[in-house]
PDB file of C-alpha atoms and ligand atoms in Angstrom:
ATOM      1  CA  MET A   1      -0.155  -0.108   0.147  1.00 97.00           C
ATOM      2  CA  LYS A   2       1.274   3.251  -0.730  1.00 98.00           C
ATOM      3  CA  SER A   3       1.860   6.035   2.172  1.00 98.00           C
ATOM      4  CA  THR A   4       1.588   9.670   2.311  1.00 98.00           C
ATOM      5  CA  MET A   5       5.333   9.860   1.846  1.00 98.00           C
ATOM      6  CA  ASP A   6       4.883   8.058  -1.362  1.00 98.00           C
ATOM      7  CA  PHE A   7       2.298  10.632  -2.598  1.00 98.00           C
ATOM      8  CA  VAL A   8       4.798  13.332  -1.645  1.00 98.00           C
ATOM      9  CA  GLU A   9       7.397  11.777  -3.551  1.00 98.00           C
ATOM     10  CA  MET A  10       5.182  11.193  -6.478  1.00 98.00           C
ATOM     11  CA  LYS A  11       4.427  15.078  -6.436  1.00 98.00           C
ATOM     12  CA  LYS A  12       8.234  15.629  -6.255  1.00 98.00           C
ATOM     13  CA  ASN A  13       8.986  13.432  -9.359  1.00 98.00           C
ATOM     14  CA  GLY A  14       6.074  14.736 -11.341  1.00 98.00           C
ATOM     15  CA  GLU A  15       4.251  11.392 -11.409  1.00 98.00           C
ATOM     16  CA  LYS A  16       0.404  12.353 -11.443  1.00 98.00           C
ATOM     17  CA  ILE A  17      -1.608  10.738  -8.598  1.00 98.00           C
ATOM     18  CA  THR A  18      -4.869   8.993  -9.283  1.00 98.00           C
ATOM     19  CA  MET A  19      -7.722   8.735  -6.786  1.00 99.00           C
ATOM     20  CA  LEU A  20     -11.167   7.344  -7.404  1.00 99.00           C
ATOM     21  CA  THR A  21     -14.273   7.220  -5.346  1.00 98.00           C
ATOM     22  CA  ALA A  22     -15.395   3.833  -4.059  1.00 98.00           C
ATOM     23  CA  TYR A  23     -18.156   3.018  -1.569  1.00 98.00           C
ATOM     24  CA  ASP A  24     -18.355  -0.716  -1.319  1.00 98.00           C
ATOM     25  CA  TYR A  25     -16.780  -3.992  -1.776  1.00 98.00           C
ATOM     26  CA  PRO A  26     -17.026  -4.445  -5.480  1.00 98.00           C
ATOM     27  CA  SER A  27     -16.212  -0.819  -6.636  1.00 98.00           C
ATOM     28  CA  ALA A  28     -13.241  -0.878  -4.264  1.00 99.00           C
ATOM     29  CA  ARG A  29     -12.095  -4.090  -5.597  1.00 98.00           C
ATOM     30  CA  GLN A  30     -12.323  -2.687  -9.173  1.00 98.00           C
ATOM     31  CA  ALA A  31     -10.335   0.392  -8.146  1.00 99.00           C
ATOM     32  CA  GLU A  32      -7.564  -1.592  -6.425  1.00 98.00           C
ATOM     33  CA  ALA A  33      -7.361  -3.980  -9.710  1.00 98.00           C
ATOM     34  CA  ALA A  34      -7.215  -1.113 -11.764  1.00 98.00           C
ATOM     35  CA  GLY A  35      -4.183   0.393  -9.978  1.00 98.00           C
ATOM     36  CA  VAL A  36      -5.660   3.632  -8.698  1.00 98.00           C
ATOM     37  CA  ASP A  37      -3.195   5.080  -6.014  1.00 98.00           C
ATOM     38  CA  MET A  38      -5.972   5.950  -3.654  1.00 98.00           C
ATOM     39  CA  ILE A  39      -9.397   5.580  -2.989  1.00 99.00           C
ATOM     40  CA  LEU A  40     -11.866   8.215  -1.558  1.00 99.00           C
ATOM     41  CA  VAL A  41     -14.842   7.054   0.162  1.00 98.00           C
ATOM     42  CA  GLY A  42     -16.596  10.316  -0.338  1.00 98.00           C
ATOM     43  CA  ASP A  43     -19.844  11.486   0.891  1.00 98.00           C
ATOM     44  CA  SER A  44     -21.012  11.700  -2.563  1.00 97.00           C
ATOM     45  CA  LEU A  45     -21.895   8.306  -1.589  1.00 98.00           C
ATOM     46  CA  GLY A  46     -25.336  10.229  -0.662  1.00 98.00           C
ATOM     47  CA  MET A  47     -26.252  10.728  -4.448  1.00 96.00           C
ATOM     48  CA  THR A  48     -24.380   7.973  -6.022  1.00 97.00           C
ATOM     49  CA  VAL A  49     -25.492   4.979  -3.835  1.00 98.00           C
ATOM     50  CA  LEU A  50     -28.099   6.291  -1.486  1.00 98.00           C
ATOM     51  CA  GLY A  51     -30.197   8.238  -3.662  1.00 97.00           C
ATOM     52  CA  TYR A  52     -30.281  11.463  -1.927  1.00 96.00           C
ATOM     53  CA  SER A  53     -30.272  14.792  -3.895  1.00 93.00           C
ATOM     54  CA  SER A  54     -27.115  16.058  -1.682  1.00 94.00           C
ATOM     55  CA  THR A  55     -24.378  14.984   0.420  1.00 96.00           C
ATOM     56  CA  VAL A  56     -26.500  16.690   3.353  1.00 96.00           C
ATOM     57  CA  GLU A  57     -28.246  13.424   4.538  1.00 97.00           C
ATOM     58  CA  VAL A  58     -25.123  11.198   4.911  1.00 98.00           C
ATOM     59  CA  THR A  59     -24.407   9.934   8.681  1.00 98.00           C
ATOM     60  CA  LEU A  60     -21.408   9.111  10.432  1.00 98.00           C
ATOM     61  CA  GLU A  61     -22.710   5.543  10.489  1.00 98.00           C
ATOM     62  CA  ASP A  62     -23.332   5.556   6.680  1.00 98.00           C
ATOM     63  CA  MET A  63     -19.535   6.625   6.253  1.00 98.00           C
ATOM     64  CA  ILE A  64     -18.057   3.794   8.524  1.00 98.00           C
ATOM     65  CA  HIS A  65     -20.294   1.017   7.124  1.00 98.00           C
ATOM     66  CA  HIS A  66     -19.301   1.857   3.544  1.00 99.00           C
ATOM     67  CA  ALA A  67     -15.748   2.457   4.184  1.00 99.00           C
ATOM     68  CA  LYS A  68     -15.419  -0.593   6.004  1.00 98.00           C
ATOM     69  CA  ALA A  69     -16.908  -2.502   2.934  1.00 98.00           C
ATOM     70  CA  ALA A  70     -14.573  -0.546   0.593  1.00 99.00           C
ATOM     71  CA  ARG A  71     -11.596  -1.435   2.916  1.00 98.00           C
ATOM     72  CA  ARG A  72     -12.566  -5.165   2.461  1.00 98.00           C
ATOM     73  CA  GLY A  73     -12.474  -4.728  -1.364  1.00 98.00           C
ATOM     74  CA  ALA A  74      -9.142  -2.863  -1.409  1.00 98.00           C
ATOM     75  CA  PRO A  75      -7.137  -4.222   1.304  1.00 98.00           C
ATOM     76  CA  ASP A  76      -3.855  -2.860  -0.199  1.00 98.00           C
ATOM     77  CA  THR A  77      -5.078   0.726  -1.277  1.00 98.00           C
ATOM     78  CA  TYR A  78      -4.649   3.960   0.740  1.00 98.00           C
ATOM     79  CA  ILE A  79      -8.205   5.029   1.517  1.00 99.00           C
ATOM     80  CA  VAL A  80      -9.491   8.645   2.644  1.00 99.00           C
ATOM     81  CA  VAL A  81     -12.713   8.621   4.080  1.00 98.00           C
ATOM     82  CA  ASP A  82     -15.154  11.911   4.262  1.00 98.00           C
ATOM     83  CA  MET A  83     -16.317  13.303   7.710  1.00 98.00           C
ATOM     84  CA  PRO A  84     -20.034  13.976   6.708  1.00 98.00           C
ATOM     85  CA  PHE A  85     -22.174  16.845   7.195  1.00 97.00           C
ATOM     86  CA  GLY A  86     -22.861  18.118  10.621  1.00 97.00           C
ATOM     87  CA  THR A  87     -20.339  15.921  12.358  1.00 98.00           C
ATOM     88  CA  TYR A  88     -17.648  18.244  12.896  1.00 97.00           C
ATOM     89  CA  HIS A  89     -19.274  21.706  13.421  1.00 93.00           C
ATOM     90  CA  VAL A  90     -21.304  21.678  16.376  1.00 95.00           C
ATOM     91  CA  SER A  91     -18.505  21.618  19.027  1.00 96.00           C
ATOM     92  CA  ARG A  92     -14.634  20.824  18.864  1.00 95.00           C
ATOM     93  CA  GLU A  93     -15.226  18.001  21.398  1.00 96.00           C
ATOM     94  CA  GLU A  94     -17.719  16.387  19.400  1.00 97.00           C
ATOM     95  CA  ALA A  95     -16.009  16.835  16.145  1.00 97.00           C
ATOM     96  CA  VAL A  96     -12.874  15.250  17.413  1.00 97.00           C
ATOM     97  CA  ARG A  97     -14.834  12.316  18.877  1.00 98.00           C
ATOM     98  CA  ASN A  98     -16.351  11.773  15.366  1.00 98.00           C
ATOM     99  CA  ALA A  99     -13.267  11.977  13.710  1.00 98.00           C
ATOM    100  CA  ILE A 100     -11.575   9.453  16.100  1.00 98.00           C
ATOM    101  CA  ARG A 101     -14.529   6.989  15.698  1.00 98.00           C
ATOM    102  CA  LEU A 102     -14.461   7.385  11.953  1.00 98.00           C
ATOM    103  CA  TYR A 103     -10.795   6.709  11.652  1.00 98.00           C
ATOM    104  CA  GLN A 104     -10.850   3.824  14.217  1.00 98.00           C
ATOM    105  CA  GLU A 105     -14.009   2.089  12.813  1.00 98.00           C
ATOM    106  CA  SER A 106     -13.745   2.690   9.118  1.00 98.00           C
ATOM    107  CA  GLY A 107     -10.120   1.225   8.536  1.00 97.00           C
ATOM    108  CA  ALA A 108      -9.384   4.113   6.227  1.00 98.00           C
ATOM    109  CA  ASN A 109      -5.900   5.775   6.232  1.00 98.00           C
ATOM    110  CA  ALA A 110      -7.059   9.445   6.597  1.00 98.00           C
ATOM    111  CA  VAL A 111     -10.091  11.624   7.022  1.00 98.00           C
ATOM    112  CA  LYS A 112     -11.110  14.246   4.865  1.00 98.00           C
ATOM    113  CA  ILE A 113     -12.875  17.563   5.978  1.00 98.00           C
ATOM    114  CA  GLU A 114     -14.267  20.404   3.783  1.00 97.00           C
ATOM    115  CA  GLY A 115     -13.607  24.077   4.390  1.00 95.00           C
ATOM    116  CA  ALA A 116     -10.884  26.490   5.125  1.00 94.00           C
ATOM    117  CA  HIS A 117     -11.808  27.701   8.647  1.00 90.00           C
ATOM    118  CA  LEU A 118     -10.766  24.645  10.456  1.00 91.00           C
ATOM    119  CA  GLN A 119      -7.203  25.217  11.700  1.00 94.00           C
ATOM    120  CA  GLN A 120      -7.784  24.428  15.347  1.00 95.00           C
ATOM    121  CA  PHE A 121      -9.864  21.264  14.418  1.00 97.00           C
ATOM    122  CA  VAL A 122      -7.036  20.166  12.078  1.00 97.00           C
ATOM    123  CA  HIS A 123      -4.450  20.751  14.842  1.00 97.00           C
ATOM    124  CA  GLN A 124      -6.642  18.649  17.240  1.00 97.00           C
ATOM    125  CA  LEU A 125      -6.760  15.751  14.673  1.00 98.00           C
ATOM    126  CA  VAL A 126      -3.097  15.794  13.817  1.00 98.00           C
ATOM    127  CA  ASP A 127      -2.439  15.995  17.550  1.00 97.00           C
ATOM    128  CA  ALA A 128      -4.609  12.774  18.111  1.00 97.00           C
ATOM    129  CA  GLY A 129      -2.596  10.987  15.362  1.00 97.00           C
ATOM    130  CA  ILE A 130      -5.040  11.302  12.589  1.00 98.00           C
ATOM    131  CA  PRO A 131      -4.019  12.011   9.046  1.00 98.00           C
ATOM    132  CA  VAL A 132      -6.209  14.804   7.661  1.00 98.00           C
ATOM    133  CA  VAL A 133      -6.909  15.668   3.952  1.00 98.00           C
ATOM    134  CA  GLY A 134      -8.309  19.261   3.340  1.00 98.00           C
ATOM    135  CA  HIS A 135     -10.915  20.018   0.624  1.00 98.00           C
ATOM    136  CA  LEU A 136     -10.971  23.478  -0.550  1.00 98.00           C
ATOM    137  CA  GLY A 137     -12.828  25.510  -3.326  1.00 97.00           C
ATOM    138  CA  LEU A 138     -16.377  24.061  -4.088  1.00 95.00           C
ATOM    139  CA  THR A 139     -17.281  22.079  -0.978  1.00 94.00           C
ATOM    140  CA  PRO A 140     -20.361  20.107  -1.618  1.00 92.00           C
ATOM    141  CA  GLN A 141     -21.523  20.334   1.953  1.00 93.00           C
ATOM    142  CA  SER A 142     -21.978  23.877   1.638  1.00 91.00           C
ATOM    143  CA  VAL A 143     -23.613  24.040  -1.881  1.00 89.00           C
ATOM    144  CA  GLY A 144     -26.731  25.182   0.004  1.00 88.00           C
ATOM    145  CA  ILE A 145     -24.737  28.596   0.326  1.00 88.00           C
ATOM    146  CA  THR A 146     -22.190  28.540  -2.459  1.00 89.00           C
ATOM    147  CA  GLY A 147     -24.145  26.772  -5.223  1.00 85.00           C
ATOM    148  CA  PHE A 148     -22.505  24.490  -7.717  1.00 86.00           C
ATOM    149  CA  ARG A 149     -20.236  27.116  -9.267  1.00 88.00           C
ATOM    150  CA  MET A 150     -16.423  27.778  -9.718  1.00 92.00           C
ATOM    151  CA  GLN A 151     -14.911  29.208  -6.588  1.00 89.00           C
ATOM    152  CA  ALA A 152     -11.810  31.236  -5.874  1.00 93.00           C
ATOM    153  CA  SER A 153     -12.205  33.295  -9.001  1.00 92.00           C
ATOM    154  CA  SER A 154     -10.964  36.639  -7.646  1.00 96.00           C
ATOM    155  CA  ARG A 155      -7.320  37.345  -6.915  1.00 97.00           C
ATOM    156  CA  GLU A 156      -8.201  38.098  -3.270  1.00 97.00           C
ATOM    157  CA  GLU A 157     -10.145  34.645  -2.920  1.00 97.00           C
ATOM    158  CA  ALA A 158      -7.155  32.866  -4.931  1.00 98.00           C
ATOM    159  CA  ALA A 159      -4.663  34.418  -2.279  1.00 98.00           C
ATOM    160  CA  GLU A 160      -6.858  33.343   0.594  1.00 97.00           C
ATOM    161  CA  LEU A 161      -6.981  29.597  -1.010  1.00 98.00           C
ATOM    162  CA  ILE A 162      -3.049  29.495  -1.334  1.00 98.00           C
ATOM    163  CA  GLU A 163      -2.675  30.949   2.196  1.00 98.00           C
ATOM    164  CA  THR A 164      -5.211  28.234   3.781  1.00 98.00           C
ATOM    165  CA  LEU A 165      -3.100  25.543   1.938  1.00 98.00           C
ATOM    166  CA  GLU A 166       0.179  26.880   3.443  1.00 98.00           C
ATOM    167  CA  THR A 167      -1.462  26.860   6.931  1.00 98.00           C
ATOM    168  CA  PHE A 168      -2.652  23.375   6.250  1.00 98.00           C
ATOM    169  CA  GLU A 169       0.815  22.260   5.421  1.00 98.00           C
ATOM    170  CA  ALA A 170       2.234  23.816   8.463  1.00 98.00           C
ATOM    171  CA  LEU A 171      -0.329  22.002  10.436  1.00 98.00           C
ATOM    172  CA  GLY A 172       0.568  18.618   8.931  1.00 98.00           C
ATOM    173  CA  VAL A 173      -2.315  18.081   6.599  1.00 98.00           C
ATOM    174  CA  VAL A 174      -1.215  15.363   4.460  1.00 98.00           C
ATOM    175  CA  MET A 175      -2.910  16.481   1.162  1.00 98.00           C
ATOM    176  CA  ALA A 176      -5.724  18.544  -0.225  1.00 98.00           C
ATOM    177  CA  VAL A 177      -8.586  18.058  -2.667  1.00 98.00           C
ATOM    178  CA  LEU A 178      -9.127  21.233  -4.837  1.00 98.00           C
ATOM    179  CA  GLU A 179     -12.646  21.289  -6.461  1.00 97.00           C
ATOM    180  CA  ALA A 180     -13.970  23.446  -9.288  1.00 96.00           C
ATOM    181  CA  ILE A 181     -11.388  26.236  -9.022  1.00 97.00           C
ATOM    182  CA  PRO A 182      -9.562  28.070 -12.223  1.00 97.00           C
ATOM    183  CA  ALA A 183      -6.705  25.942 -13.523  1.00 97.00           C
ATOM    184  CA  ASP A 184      -4.129  28.612 -13.466  1.00 97.00           C
ATOM    185  CA  LEU A 185      -4.805  28.943  -9.611  1.00 98.00           C
ATOM    186  CA  ALA A 186      -4.631  25.150  -9.358  1.00 98.00           C
ATOM    187  CA  GLY A 187      -0.982  25.259 -10.896  1.00 98.00           C
ATOM    188  CA  LYS A 188       0.165  28.010  -8.612  1.00 98.00           C
ATOM    189  CA  ALA A 189      -1.418  26.322  -5.583  1.00 98.00           C
ATOM    190  CA  SER A 190       0.442  23.157  -6.459  1.00 98.00           C
ATOM    191  CA  ALA A 191       3.711  25.136  -6.774  1.00 98.00           C
ATOM    192  CA  ALA A 192       3.175  26.972  -3.543  1.00 98.00           C
ATOM    193  CA  THR A 193       3.335  23.696  -1.343  1.00 98.00           C
ATOM    194  CA  LYS A 194       5.137  20.329  -1.066  1.00 98.00           C
ATOM    195  CA  MET A 195       1.625  18.795   0.033  1.00 98.00           C
ATOM    196  CA  PRO A 196      -0.103  16.675  -2.859  1.00 98.00           C
ATOM    197  CA  LEU A 197      -2.951  18.446  -4.289  1.00 98.00           C
ATOM    198  CA  ILE A 198      -5.699  16.285  -5.975  1.00 98.00           C
ATOM    199  CA  GLY A 199      -7.864  18.219  -8.216  1.00 98.00           C
ATOM    200  CA  ILE A 200     -11.581  17.941  -9.716  1.00 98.00           C
ATOM    201  CA  GLY A 201     -12.654  20.311 -11.952  1.00 97.00           C
ATOM    202  CA  ALA A 202      -9.311  22.245 -11.513  1.00 98.00           C
ATOM    203  CA  GLY A 203      -7.424  21.716 -14.564  1.00 98.00           C
ATOM    204  CA  VAL A 204      -4.336  19.631 -15.351  1.00 98.00           C
ATOM    205  CA  ASP A 205      -1.740  21.128 -13.291  1.00 98.00           C
ATOM    206  CA  THR A 206      -2.734  19.596  -9.968  1.00 98.00           C
ATOM    207  CA  ASP A 207      -0.672  16.812  -8.641  1.00 98.00           C
ATOM    208  CA  GLY A 208      -3.357  14.257  -9.352  1.00 98.00           C
ATOM    209  CA  GLN A 209      -7.014  13.892 -10.286  1.00 98.00           C
ATOM    210  CA  VAL A 210      -9.858  12.443  -8.381  1.00 98.00           C
ATOM    211  CA  LEU A 211     -13.281  11.603 -10.102  1.00 98.00           C
ATOM    212  CA  VAL A 212     -16.546   9.876  -8.687  1.00 98.00           C
ATOM    213  CA  TYR A 213     -16.693   6.057  -9.742  1.00 98.00           C
ATOM    214  CA  HIS A 214     -20.330   6.261 -10.972  1.00 98.00           C
ATOM    215  CA  ASP A 215     -19.461   9.217 -13.156  1.00 97.00           C
ATOM    216  CA  VAL A 216     -16.455   7.465 -14.737  1.00 98.00           C
ATOM    217  CA  LEU A 217     -18.640   4.398 -15.481  1.00 98.00           C
ATOM    218  CA  LYS A 218     -21.936   6.158 -16.294  1.00 97.00           C
ATOM    219  CA  TYR A 219     -23.625   4.065 -13.738  1.00 97.00           C
ATOM    220  CA  GLY A 220     -26.816   5.490 -12.164  1.00 95.00           C
ATOM    221  CA  THR A 221     -25.896   9.069 -12.742  1.00 90.00           C
ATOM    222  CA  GLY A 222     -27.787  11.763 -14.612  1.00 83.00           C
ATOM    223  CA  ARG A 223     -25.866  14.239 -16.847  1.00 86.00           C
ATOM    224  CA  PRO A 224     -22.269  14.645 -15.248  1.00 87.00           C
ATOM    225  CA  PRO A 225     -20.638  17.835 -14.748  1.00 89.00           C
ATOM    226  CA  LYS A 226     -18.606  19.127 -17.798  1.00 92.00           C
ATOM    227  CA  PHE A 227     -15.234  18.017 -15.877  1.00 94.00           C
ATOM    228  CA  VAL A 228     -16.209  14.409 -15.870  1.00 97.00           C
ATOM    229  CA  LYS A 229     -14.901  12.305 -18.631  1.00 97.00           C
ATOM    230  CA  GLN A 230     -16.850   8.783 -18.878  1.00 97.00           C
ATOM    231  CA  TYR A 231     -15.093   5.830 -19.765  1.00 97.00           C
ATOM    232  CA  ALA A 232     -17.706   3.177 -20.038  1.00 97.00           C
ATOM    233  CA  ASP A 233     -21.643   2.900 -19.984  1.00 97.00           C
ATOM    234  CA  PHE A 234     -22.489   0.594 -17.287  1.00 97.00           C
ATOM    235  CA  ASP A 235     -26.121   1.645 -17.358  1.00 97.00           C
ATOM    236  CA  ASP A 236     -26.514   0.559 -20.915  1.00 97.00           C
ATOM    237  CA  ALA A 237     -24.577  -2.672 -20.329  1.00 98.00           C
ATOM    238  CA  GLY A 238     -26.443  -3.285 -17.131  1.00 98.00           C
ATOM    239  CA  ILE A 239     -30.020  -2.717 -18.622  1.00 98.00           C
ATOM    240  CA  LYS A 240     -29.154  -4.692 -21.833  1.00 98.00           C
ATOM    241  CA  ALA A 241     -28.088  -7.654 -19.536  1.00 98.00           C
ATOM    242  CA  ILE A 242     -31.126  -7.524 -17.165  1.00 98.00           C
ATOM    243  CA  ARG A 243     -33.485  -7.323 -20.408  1.00 98.00           C
ATOM    244  CA  GLY A 244     -31.706 -10.475 -21.568  1.00 98.00           C
ATOM    245  CA  TYR A 245     -32.476 -12.260 -18.219  1.00 98.00           C
ATOM    246  CA  VAL A 246     -36.214 -11.037 -18.140  1.00 98.00           C
ATOM    247  CA  SER A 247     -36.754 -12.339 -21.532  1.00 98.00           C
ATOM    248  CA  ASP A 248     -34.738 -15.565 -20.987  1.00 98.00           C
ATOM    249  CA  VAL A 249     -36.888 -16.439 -18.105  1.00 98.00           C
ATOM    250  CA  LYS A 250     -40.385 -15.556 -19.948  1.00 98.00           C
ATOM    251  CA  ASP A 251     -39.207 -17.782 -22.977  1.00 98.00           C
ATOM    252  CA  LYS A 252     -37.820 -20.728 -20.639  1.00 97.00           C
ATOM    253  CA  ILE A 253     -34.495 -20.295 -22.145  1.00 97.00           C
ATOM    254  CA  PHE A 254     -32.925 -19.806 -18.554  1.00 97.00           C
ATOM    255  CA  PRO A 255     -31.977 -22.119 -16.541  1.00 95.00           C
ATOM    256  CA  ASP A 256     -31.955 -24.463 -19.241  1.00 93.00           C
ATOM    257  CA  GLU A 257     -28.293 -25.879 -19.110  1.00 92.00           C
ATOM    258  CA  HIS A 258     -27.681 -23.906 -15.833  1.00 93.00           C
ATOM    259  CA  THR A 259     -30.049 -26.334 -13.956  1.00 91.00           C
ATOM    260  CA  THR A 260     -27.412 -27.550 -11.355  1.00 86.00           C
ATOM    261  CA  TYR A 261     -29.468 -30.221  -9.349  1.00 88.00           C
ATOM    262  CA  LYS A 262     -30.340 -32.776 -11.953  1.00 81.00           C
ATOM    263  CA  LYS A 263     -30.775 -35.589  -9.662  1.00 82.00           C
ATOM    264  CA  LYS A 264     -34.215 -37.156 -10.729  1.00 85.00           C
ATOM    265  CA  VAL A 265     -36.176 -37.760  -7.266  1.00 87.00           C
ATOM    266  CA  TYR A 266     -39.212 -38.921  -9.083  1.00 88.00           C
ATOM    267  CA  GLU A 267     -37.348 -41.254 -11.731  1.00 75.00           C
ATOM    268  CA  ASP A 268     -38.814 -44.635 -10.717  1.00 72.00           C
ATOM    269  CA  GLU A 269     -42.246 -43.132 -10.636  1.00 71.00           C
ATOM    270  CA  ASN A 270     -41.976 -41.919 -14.137  1.00 62.00           C
ATOM    271  CA  ASN A 271     -40.450 -44.802 -15.705  1.00 64.00           C
ATOM    272  CA  GLY A 272     -43.060 -47.112 -13.773  1.00 54.00           C
TER     273      GLY A 272
HETATM  274  O1  KIV B 301     -17.648  12.992  -1.902  1.00 74.64           O
HETATM  275  C1  KIV B 301     -16.635  13.092  -2.870  1.00 74.64           C
HETATM  276  O2  KIV B 301     -16.753  12.249  -3.672  1.00 74.64           O
HETATM  277  C2  KIV B 301     -15.654  14.114  -3.148  1.00 74.64           C
HETATM  278  C3  KIV B 301     -15.179  14.295  -4.248  1.00 74.64           C
HETATM  279  C4  KIV B 301     -16.059  15.153  -5.168  1.00 74.64           C
HETATM  280  C5  KIV B 301     -13.750  15.005  -4.264  1.00 74.64           C
HETATM  281  O3  KIV B 301     -15.518  14.805  -2.098  1.00 74.64           O
END
């Protein structure tokens, strides 16, 4: 399994880091078999797997449950797990307790938190020995306020983002996700820190890329954002396969040669 030091080394050597979300045993298994460098058990789970309209309804229990399954599917891959909405803003004490629980019970290697104004919390987590991943730019847990649009588009906001990354690095944050920010800012941010920066909708100059499993495979999603590239059509393949099964059953083509238990219980009766 790669370590955070390996990711820093990859950044230093200019080798791009690949991250893909996975939320269960089979998706994590595929991600590991395909050789992704790390898996994110993201709270996008809410939309991709649980059918919610946002990440807001996802609970700590959901994240632990799914991260454990992903860990079983990808025992040799570095896994980052999201702290979901509402689990780290009520009080510092509760936030730290939730982070410890998530880290301890999920089997993940690091926890990801969204937002810039969490220095004290980050400090407490690092102090407790929990590897922390930051998430800046568009933070889906706050879309009720920001909307789904590009972030850090002014010089002031761009400077603030770079300043936050520098603070995160000084606090010991192991890496950060940058979502929906201008590509030139992402390149500048990457040059400003040794911390690996993983982009989504942030152009080519971040140190790695992350995409959502269901977007990459076109699996149960609607029209994806423009920054997504779809590499397969699981919806089409899945529906075609299930239609085939339905029609085989109706036409008595299945189970046919798939009938496993062929011992004849009533053979004598039939012959007599
Ligand atoms: O939850 C998630 O999938 C994420 C990615 C979009 C980075 O946070």
